[in-house]
PDB file of N, CA and C and ligand atoms in Angstrom:
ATOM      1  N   UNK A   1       8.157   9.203  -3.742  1.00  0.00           N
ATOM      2  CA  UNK A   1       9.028   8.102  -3.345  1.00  0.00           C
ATOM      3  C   UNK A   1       9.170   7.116  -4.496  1.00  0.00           C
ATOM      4  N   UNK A   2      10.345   7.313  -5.163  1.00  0.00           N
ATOM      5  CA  UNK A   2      10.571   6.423  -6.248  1.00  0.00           C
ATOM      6  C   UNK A   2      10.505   4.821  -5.968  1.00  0.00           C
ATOM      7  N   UNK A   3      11.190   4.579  -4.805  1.00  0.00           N
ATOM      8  CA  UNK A   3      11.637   3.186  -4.064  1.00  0.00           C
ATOM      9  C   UNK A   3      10.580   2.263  -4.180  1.00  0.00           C
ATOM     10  N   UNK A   4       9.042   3.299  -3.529  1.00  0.00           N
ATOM     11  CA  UNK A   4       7.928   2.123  -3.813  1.00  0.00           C
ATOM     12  C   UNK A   4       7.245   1.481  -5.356  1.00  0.00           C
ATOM     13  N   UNK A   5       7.640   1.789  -6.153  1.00  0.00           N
ATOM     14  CA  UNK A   5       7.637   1.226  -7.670  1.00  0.00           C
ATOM     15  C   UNK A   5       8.946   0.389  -7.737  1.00  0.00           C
ATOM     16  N   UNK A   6       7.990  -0.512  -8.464  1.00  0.00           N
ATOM     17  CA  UNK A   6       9.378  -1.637  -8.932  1.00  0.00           C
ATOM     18  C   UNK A   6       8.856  -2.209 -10.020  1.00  0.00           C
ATOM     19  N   UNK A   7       9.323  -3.087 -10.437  1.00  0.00           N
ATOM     20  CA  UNK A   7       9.529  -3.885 -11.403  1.00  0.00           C
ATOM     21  C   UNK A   7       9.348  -5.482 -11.675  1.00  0.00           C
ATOM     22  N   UNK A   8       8.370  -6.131 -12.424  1.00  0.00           N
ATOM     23  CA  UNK A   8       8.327  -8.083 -12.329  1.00  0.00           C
ATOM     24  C   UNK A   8       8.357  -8.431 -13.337  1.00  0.00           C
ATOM     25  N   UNK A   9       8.719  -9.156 -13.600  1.00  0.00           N
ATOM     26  CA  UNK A   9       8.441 -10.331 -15.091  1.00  0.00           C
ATOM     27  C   UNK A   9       8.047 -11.947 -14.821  1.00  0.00           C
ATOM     28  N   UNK A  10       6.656 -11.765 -14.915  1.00  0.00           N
ATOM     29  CA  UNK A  10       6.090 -12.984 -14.503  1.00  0.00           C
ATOM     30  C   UNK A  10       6.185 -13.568 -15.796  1.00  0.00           C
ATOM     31  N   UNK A  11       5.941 -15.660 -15.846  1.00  0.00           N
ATOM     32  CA  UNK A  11       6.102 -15.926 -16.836  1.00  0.00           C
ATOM     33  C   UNK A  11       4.737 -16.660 -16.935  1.00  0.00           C
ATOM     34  N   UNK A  12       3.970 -17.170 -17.958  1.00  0.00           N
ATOM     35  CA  UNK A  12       2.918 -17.431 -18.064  1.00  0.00           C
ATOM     36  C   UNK A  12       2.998 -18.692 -18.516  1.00  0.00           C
ATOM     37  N   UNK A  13       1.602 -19.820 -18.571  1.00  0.00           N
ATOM     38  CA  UNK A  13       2.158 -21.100 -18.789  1.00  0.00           C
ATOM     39  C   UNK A  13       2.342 -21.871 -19.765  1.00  0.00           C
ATOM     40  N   UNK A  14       2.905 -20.737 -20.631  1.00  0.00           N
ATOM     41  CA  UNK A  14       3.245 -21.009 -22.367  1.00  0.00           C
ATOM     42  C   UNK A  14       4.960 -20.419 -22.075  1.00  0.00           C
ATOM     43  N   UNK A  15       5.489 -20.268 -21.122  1.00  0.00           N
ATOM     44  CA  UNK A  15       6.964 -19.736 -21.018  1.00  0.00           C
ATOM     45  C   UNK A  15       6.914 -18.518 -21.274  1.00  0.00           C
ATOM     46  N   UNK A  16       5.824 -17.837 -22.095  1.00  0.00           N
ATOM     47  CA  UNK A  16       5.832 -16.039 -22.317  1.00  0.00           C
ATOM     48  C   UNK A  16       6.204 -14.941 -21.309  1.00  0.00           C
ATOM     49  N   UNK A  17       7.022 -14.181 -21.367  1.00  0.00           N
ATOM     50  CA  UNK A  17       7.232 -13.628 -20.156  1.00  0.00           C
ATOM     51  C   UNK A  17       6.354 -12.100 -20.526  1.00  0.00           C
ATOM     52  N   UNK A  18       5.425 -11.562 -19.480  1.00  0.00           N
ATOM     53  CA  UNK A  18       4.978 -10.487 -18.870  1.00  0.00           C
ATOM     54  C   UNK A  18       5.726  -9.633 -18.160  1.00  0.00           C
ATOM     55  N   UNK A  19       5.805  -8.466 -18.595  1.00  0.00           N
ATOM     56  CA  UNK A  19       6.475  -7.338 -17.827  1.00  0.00           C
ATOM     57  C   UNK A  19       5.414  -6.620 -16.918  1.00  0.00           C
ATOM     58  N   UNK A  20       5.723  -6.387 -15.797  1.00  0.00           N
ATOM     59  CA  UNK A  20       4.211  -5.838 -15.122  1.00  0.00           C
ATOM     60  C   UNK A  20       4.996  -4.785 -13.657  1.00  0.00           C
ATOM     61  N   UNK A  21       3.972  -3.832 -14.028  1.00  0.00           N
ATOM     62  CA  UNK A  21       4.840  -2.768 -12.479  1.00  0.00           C
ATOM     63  C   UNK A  21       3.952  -3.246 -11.069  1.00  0.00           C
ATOM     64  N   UNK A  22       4.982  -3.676 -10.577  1.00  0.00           N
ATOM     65  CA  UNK A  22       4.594  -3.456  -9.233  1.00  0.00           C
ATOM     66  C   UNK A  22       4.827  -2.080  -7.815  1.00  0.00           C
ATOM     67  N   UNK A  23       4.174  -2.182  -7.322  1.00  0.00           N
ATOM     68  CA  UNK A  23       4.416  -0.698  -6.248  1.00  0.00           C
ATOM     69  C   UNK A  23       3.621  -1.066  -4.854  1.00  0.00           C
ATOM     70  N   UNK A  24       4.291  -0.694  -3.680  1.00  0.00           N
ATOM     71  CA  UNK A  24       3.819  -0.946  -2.775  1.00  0.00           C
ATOM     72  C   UNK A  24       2.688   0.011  -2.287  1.00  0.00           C
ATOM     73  N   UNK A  25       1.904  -0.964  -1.614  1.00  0.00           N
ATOM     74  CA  UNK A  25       0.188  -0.148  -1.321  1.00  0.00           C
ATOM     75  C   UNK A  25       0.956   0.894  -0.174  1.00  0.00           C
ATOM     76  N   UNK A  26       0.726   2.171  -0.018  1.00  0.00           N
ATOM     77  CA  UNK A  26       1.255   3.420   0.578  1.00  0.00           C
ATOM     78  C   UNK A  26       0.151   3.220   2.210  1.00  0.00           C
ATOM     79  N   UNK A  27      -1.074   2.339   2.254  1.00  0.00           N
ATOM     80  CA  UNK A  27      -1.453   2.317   3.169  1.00  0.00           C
ATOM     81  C   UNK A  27      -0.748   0.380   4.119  1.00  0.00           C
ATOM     82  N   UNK A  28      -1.429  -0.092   3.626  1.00  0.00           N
ATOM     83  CA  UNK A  28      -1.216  -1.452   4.175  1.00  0.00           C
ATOM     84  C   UNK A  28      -0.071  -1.959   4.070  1.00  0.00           C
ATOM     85  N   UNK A  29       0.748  -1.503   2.887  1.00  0.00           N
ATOM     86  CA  UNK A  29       2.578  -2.314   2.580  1.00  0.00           C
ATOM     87  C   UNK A  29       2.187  -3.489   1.853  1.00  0.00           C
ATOM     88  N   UNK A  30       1.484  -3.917   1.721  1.00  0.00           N
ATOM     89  CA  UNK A  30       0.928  -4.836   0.366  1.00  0.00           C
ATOM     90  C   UNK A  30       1.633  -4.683  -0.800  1.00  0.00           C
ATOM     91  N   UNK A  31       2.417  -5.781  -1.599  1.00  0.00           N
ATOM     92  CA  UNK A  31       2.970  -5.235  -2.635  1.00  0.00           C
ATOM     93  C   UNK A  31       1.222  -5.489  -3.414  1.00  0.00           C
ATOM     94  N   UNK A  32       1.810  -4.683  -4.777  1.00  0.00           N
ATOM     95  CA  UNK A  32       0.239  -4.407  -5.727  1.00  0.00           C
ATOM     96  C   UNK A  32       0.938  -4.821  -7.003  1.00  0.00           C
ATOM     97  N   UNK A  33       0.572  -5.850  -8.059  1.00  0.00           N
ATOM     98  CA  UNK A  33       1.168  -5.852  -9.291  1.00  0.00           C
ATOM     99  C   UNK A  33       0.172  -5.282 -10.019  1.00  0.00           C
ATOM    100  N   UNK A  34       0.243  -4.747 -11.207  1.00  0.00           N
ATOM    101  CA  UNK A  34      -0.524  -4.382 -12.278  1.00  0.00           C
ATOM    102  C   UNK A  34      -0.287  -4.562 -13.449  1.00  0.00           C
ATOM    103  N   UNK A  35      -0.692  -5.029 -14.222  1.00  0.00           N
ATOM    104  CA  UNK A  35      -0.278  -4.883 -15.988  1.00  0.00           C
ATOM    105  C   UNK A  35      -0.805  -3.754 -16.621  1.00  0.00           C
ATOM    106  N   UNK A  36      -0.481  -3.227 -18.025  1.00  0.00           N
ATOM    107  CA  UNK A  36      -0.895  -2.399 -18.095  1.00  0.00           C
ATOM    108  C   UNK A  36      -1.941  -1.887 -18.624  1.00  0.00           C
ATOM    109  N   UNK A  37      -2.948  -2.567 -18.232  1.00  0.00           N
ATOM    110  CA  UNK A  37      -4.524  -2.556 -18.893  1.00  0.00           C
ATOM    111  C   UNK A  37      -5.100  -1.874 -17.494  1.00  0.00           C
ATOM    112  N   UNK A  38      -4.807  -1.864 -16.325  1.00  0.00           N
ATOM    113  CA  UNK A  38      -5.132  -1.797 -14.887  1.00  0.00           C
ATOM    114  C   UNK A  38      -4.968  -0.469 -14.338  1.00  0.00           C
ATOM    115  N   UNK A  39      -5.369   0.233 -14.228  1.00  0.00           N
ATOM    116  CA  UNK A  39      -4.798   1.395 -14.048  1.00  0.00           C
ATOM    117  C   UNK A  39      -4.435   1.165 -12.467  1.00  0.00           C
ATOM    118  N   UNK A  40      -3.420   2.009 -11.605  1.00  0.00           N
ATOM    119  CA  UNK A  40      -2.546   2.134 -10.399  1.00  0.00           C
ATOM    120  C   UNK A  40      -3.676   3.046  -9.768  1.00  0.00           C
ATOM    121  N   UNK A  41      -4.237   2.676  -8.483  1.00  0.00           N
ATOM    122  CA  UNK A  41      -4.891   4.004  -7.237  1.00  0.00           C
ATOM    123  C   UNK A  41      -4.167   4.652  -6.575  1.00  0.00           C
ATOM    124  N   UNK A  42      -4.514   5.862  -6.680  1.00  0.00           N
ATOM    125  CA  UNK A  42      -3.370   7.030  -5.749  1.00  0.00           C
ATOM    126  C   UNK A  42      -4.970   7.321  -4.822  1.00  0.00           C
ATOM    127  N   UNK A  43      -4.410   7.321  -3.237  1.00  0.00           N
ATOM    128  CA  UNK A  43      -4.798   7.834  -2.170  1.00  0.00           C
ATOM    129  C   UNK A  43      -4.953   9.801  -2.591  1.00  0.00           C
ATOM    130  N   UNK A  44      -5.780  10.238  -3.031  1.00  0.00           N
ATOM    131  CA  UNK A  44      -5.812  11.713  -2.962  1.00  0.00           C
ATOM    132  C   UNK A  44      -5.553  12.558  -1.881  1.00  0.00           C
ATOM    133  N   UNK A  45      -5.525  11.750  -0.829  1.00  0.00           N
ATOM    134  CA  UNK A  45      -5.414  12.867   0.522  1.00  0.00           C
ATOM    135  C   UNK A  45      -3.810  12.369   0.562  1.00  0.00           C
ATOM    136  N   UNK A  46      -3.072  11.215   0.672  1.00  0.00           N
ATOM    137  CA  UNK A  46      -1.614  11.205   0.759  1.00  0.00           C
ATOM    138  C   UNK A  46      -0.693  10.907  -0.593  1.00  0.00           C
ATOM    139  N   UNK A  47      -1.630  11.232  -1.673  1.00  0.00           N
ATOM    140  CA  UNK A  47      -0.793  10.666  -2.748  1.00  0.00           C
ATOM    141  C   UNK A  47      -0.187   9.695  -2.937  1.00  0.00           C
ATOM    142  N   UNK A  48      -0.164   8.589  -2.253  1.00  0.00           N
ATOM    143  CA  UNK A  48       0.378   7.845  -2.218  1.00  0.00           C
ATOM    144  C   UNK A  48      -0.167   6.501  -2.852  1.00  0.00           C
ATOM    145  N   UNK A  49       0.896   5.480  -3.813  1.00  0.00           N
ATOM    146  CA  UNK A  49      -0.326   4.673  -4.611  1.00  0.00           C
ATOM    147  C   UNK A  49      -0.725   3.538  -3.463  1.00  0.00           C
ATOM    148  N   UNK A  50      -1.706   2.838  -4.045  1.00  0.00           N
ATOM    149  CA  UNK A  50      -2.558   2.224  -2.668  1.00  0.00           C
ATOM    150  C   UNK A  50      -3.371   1.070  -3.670  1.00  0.00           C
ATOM    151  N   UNK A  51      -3.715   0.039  -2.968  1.00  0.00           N
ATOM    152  CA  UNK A  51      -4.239  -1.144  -3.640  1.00  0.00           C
ATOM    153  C   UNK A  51      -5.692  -1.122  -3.609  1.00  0.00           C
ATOM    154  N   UNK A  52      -5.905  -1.982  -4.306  1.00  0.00           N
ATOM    155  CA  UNK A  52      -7.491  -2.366  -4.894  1.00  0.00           C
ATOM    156  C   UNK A  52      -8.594  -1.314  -3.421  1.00  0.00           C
ATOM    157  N   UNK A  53      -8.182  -2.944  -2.924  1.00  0.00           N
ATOM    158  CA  UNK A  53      -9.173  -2.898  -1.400  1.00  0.00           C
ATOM    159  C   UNK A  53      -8.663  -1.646  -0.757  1.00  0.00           C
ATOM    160  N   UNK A  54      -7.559  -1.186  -0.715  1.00  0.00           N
ATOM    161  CA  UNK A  54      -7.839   0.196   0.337  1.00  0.00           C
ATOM    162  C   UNK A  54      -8.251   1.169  -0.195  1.00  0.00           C
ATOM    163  N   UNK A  55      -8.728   1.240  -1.431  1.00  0.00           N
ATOM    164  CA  UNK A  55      -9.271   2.426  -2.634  1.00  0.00           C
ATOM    165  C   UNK A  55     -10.457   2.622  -2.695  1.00  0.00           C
ATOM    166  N   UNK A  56     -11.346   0.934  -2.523  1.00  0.00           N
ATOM    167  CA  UNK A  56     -12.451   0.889  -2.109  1.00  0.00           C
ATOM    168  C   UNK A  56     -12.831   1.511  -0.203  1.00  0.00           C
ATOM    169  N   UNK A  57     -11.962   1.353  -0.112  1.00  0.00           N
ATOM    170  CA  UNK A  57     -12.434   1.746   1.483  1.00  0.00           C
ATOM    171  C   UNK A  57     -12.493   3.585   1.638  1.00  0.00           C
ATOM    172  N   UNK A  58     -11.797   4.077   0.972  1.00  0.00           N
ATOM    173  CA  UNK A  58     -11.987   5.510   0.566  1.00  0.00           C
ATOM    174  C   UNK A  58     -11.561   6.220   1.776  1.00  0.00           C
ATOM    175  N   UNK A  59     -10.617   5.664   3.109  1.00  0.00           N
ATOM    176  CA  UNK A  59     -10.180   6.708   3.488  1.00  0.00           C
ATOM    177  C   UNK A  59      -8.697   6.193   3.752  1.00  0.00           C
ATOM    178  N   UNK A  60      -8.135   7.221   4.064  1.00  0.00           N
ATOM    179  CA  UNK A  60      -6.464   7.656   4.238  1.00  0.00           C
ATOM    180  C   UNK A  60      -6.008   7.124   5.681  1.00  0.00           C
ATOM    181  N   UNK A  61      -5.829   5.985   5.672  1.00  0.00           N
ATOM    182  CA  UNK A  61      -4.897   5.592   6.668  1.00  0.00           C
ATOM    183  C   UNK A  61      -3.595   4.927   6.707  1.00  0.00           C
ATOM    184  N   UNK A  62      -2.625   5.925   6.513  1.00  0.00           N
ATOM    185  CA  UNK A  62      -1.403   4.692   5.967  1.00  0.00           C
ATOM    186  C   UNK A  62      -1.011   3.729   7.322  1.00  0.00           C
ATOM    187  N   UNK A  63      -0.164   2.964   6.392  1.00  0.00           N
ATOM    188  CA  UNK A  63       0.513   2.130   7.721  1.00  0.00           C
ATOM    189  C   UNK A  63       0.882   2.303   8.713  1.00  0.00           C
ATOM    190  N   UNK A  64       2.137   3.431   8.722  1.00  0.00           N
ATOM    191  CA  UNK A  64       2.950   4.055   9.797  1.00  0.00           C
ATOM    192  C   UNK A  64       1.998   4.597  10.709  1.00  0.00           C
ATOM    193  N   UNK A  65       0.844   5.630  10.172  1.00  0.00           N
ATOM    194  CA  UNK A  65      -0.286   6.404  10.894  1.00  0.00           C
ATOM    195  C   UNK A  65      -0.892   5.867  12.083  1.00  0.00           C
ATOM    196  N   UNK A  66      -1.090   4.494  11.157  1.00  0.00           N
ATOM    197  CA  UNK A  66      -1.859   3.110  12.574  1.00  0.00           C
ATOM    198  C   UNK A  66      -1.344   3.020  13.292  1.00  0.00           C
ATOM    199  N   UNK A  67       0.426   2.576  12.887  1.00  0.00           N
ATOM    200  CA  UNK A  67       1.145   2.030  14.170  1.00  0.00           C
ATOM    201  C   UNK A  67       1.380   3.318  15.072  1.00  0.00           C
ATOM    202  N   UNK A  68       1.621   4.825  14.649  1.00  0.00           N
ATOM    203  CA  UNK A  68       1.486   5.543  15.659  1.00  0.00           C
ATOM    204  C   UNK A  68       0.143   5.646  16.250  1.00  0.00           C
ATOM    205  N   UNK A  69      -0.840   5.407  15.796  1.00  0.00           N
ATOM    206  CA  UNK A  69      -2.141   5.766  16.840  1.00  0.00           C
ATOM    207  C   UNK A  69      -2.279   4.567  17.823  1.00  0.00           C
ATOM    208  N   UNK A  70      -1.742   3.276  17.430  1.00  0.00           N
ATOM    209  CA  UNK A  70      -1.908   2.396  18.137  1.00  0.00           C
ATOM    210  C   UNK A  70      -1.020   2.262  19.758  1.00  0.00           C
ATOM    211  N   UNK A  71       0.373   3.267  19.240  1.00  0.00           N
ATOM    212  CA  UNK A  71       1.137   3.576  19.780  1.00  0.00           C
ATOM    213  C   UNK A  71       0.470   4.601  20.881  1.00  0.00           C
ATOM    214  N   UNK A  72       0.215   5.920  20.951  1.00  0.00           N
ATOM    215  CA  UNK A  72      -0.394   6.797  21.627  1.00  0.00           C
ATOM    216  C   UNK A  72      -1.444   6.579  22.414  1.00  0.00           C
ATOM    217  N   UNK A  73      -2.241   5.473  21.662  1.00  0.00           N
ATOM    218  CA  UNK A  73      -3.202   4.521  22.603  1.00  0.00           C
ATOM    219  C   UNK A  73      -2.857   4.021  23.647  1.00  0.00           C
ATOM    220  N   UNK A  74      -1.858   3.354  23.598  1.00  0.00           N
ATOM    221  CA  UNK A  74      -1.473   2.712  24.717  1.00  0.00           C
ATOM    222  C   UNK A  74      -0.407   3.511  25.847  1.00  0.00           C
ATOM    223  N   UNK A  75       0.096   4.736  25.126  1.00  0.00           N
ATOM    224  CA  UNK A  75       0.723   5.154  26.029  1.00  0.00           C
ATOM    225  C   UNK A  75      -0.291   5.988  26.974  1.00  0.00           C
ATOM    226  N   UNK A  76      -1.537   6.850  26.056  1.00  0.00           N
ATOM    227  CA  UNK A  76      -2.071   7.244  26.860  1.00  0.00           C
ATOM    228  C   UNK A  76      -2.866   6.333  28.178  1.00  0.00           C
ATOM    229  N   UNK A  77      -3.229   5.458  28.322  1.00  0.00           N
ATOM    230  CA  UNK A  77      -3.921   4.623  28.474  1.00  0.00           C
ATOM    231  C   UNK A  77      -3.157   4.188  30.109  1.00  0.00           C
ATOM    232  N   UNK A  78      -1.547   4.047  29.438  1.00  0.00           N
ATOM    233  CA  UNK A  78      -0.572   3.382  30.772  1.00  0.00           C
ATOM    234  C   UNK A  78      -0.559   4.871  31.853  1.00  0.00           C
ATOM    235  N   UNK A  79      -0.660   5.856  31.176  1.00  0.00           N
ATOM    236  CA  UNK A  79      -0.512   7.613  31.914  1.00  0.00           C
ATOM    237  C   UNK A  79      -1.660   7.543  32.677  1.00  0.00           C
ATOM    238  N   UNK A  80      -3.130   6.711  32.417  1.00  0.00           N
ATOM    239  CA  UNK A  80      -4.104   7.020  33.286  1.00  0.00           C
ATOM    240  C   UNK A  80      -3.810   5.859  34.483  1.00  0.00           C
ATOM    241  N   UNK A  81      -3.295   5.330  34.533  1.00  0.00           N
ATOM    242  CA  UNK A  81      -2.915   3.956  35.324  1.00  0.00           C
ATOM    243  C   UNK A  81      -3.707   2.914  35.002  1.00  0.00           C
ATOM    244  N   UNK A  82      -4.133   2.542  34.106  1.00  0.00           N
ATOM    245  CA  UNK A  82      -5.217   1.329  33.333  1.00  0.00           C
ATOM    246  C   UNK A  82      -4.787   0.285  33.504  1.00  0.00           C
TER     247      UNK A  82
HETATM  248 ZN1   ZN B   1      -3.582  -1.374   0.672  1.00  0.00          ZN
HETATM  249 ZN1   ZN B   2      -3.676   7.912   1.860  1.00  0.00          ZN
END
């Protein structure tokens, strides 16, 4: 997915402008900036790039995933009459 990479130019407080990639975290939707000293985390189980903190957490839950389990939760839940 090309879409989630983008592009910033932050300016620093000498007016210098920084070019820096940003890309959205593939789990949480967090945008992620990086410069390029930083290297980018890819999720190995969805390939997908992913930020600091969800890299440390070491497992694969994207966003969408949640909102469907959160989803199925509750439907199952209304099926038992709860
Ligand atoms: Zn994240
Ligand atoms: Zn993942």
């Amino acid at each position: 997915m090309s879409r989630a990479r983008s592009y910033v130019v932050t300016t620093d407080a000498n007016g210098k402008k920084h070019e820096a990639n940003a890309y959205t975290c593939g789990h949480c939707n967090r945008i992620v900036v990086t410069d390029r000293t930083s290297p980018m985390s890819g999720c190995r189980m969805c390939t997908k790039l992913i930020c600091p903190s969800c890299d440390q957490r070491g497992s694969c839950t994207p966003f969408e995933r949640r909102m469907e389990i959160a989803e199925a939760r509750a439907r199952s839940r209304r099926s038992m009459g709860v």
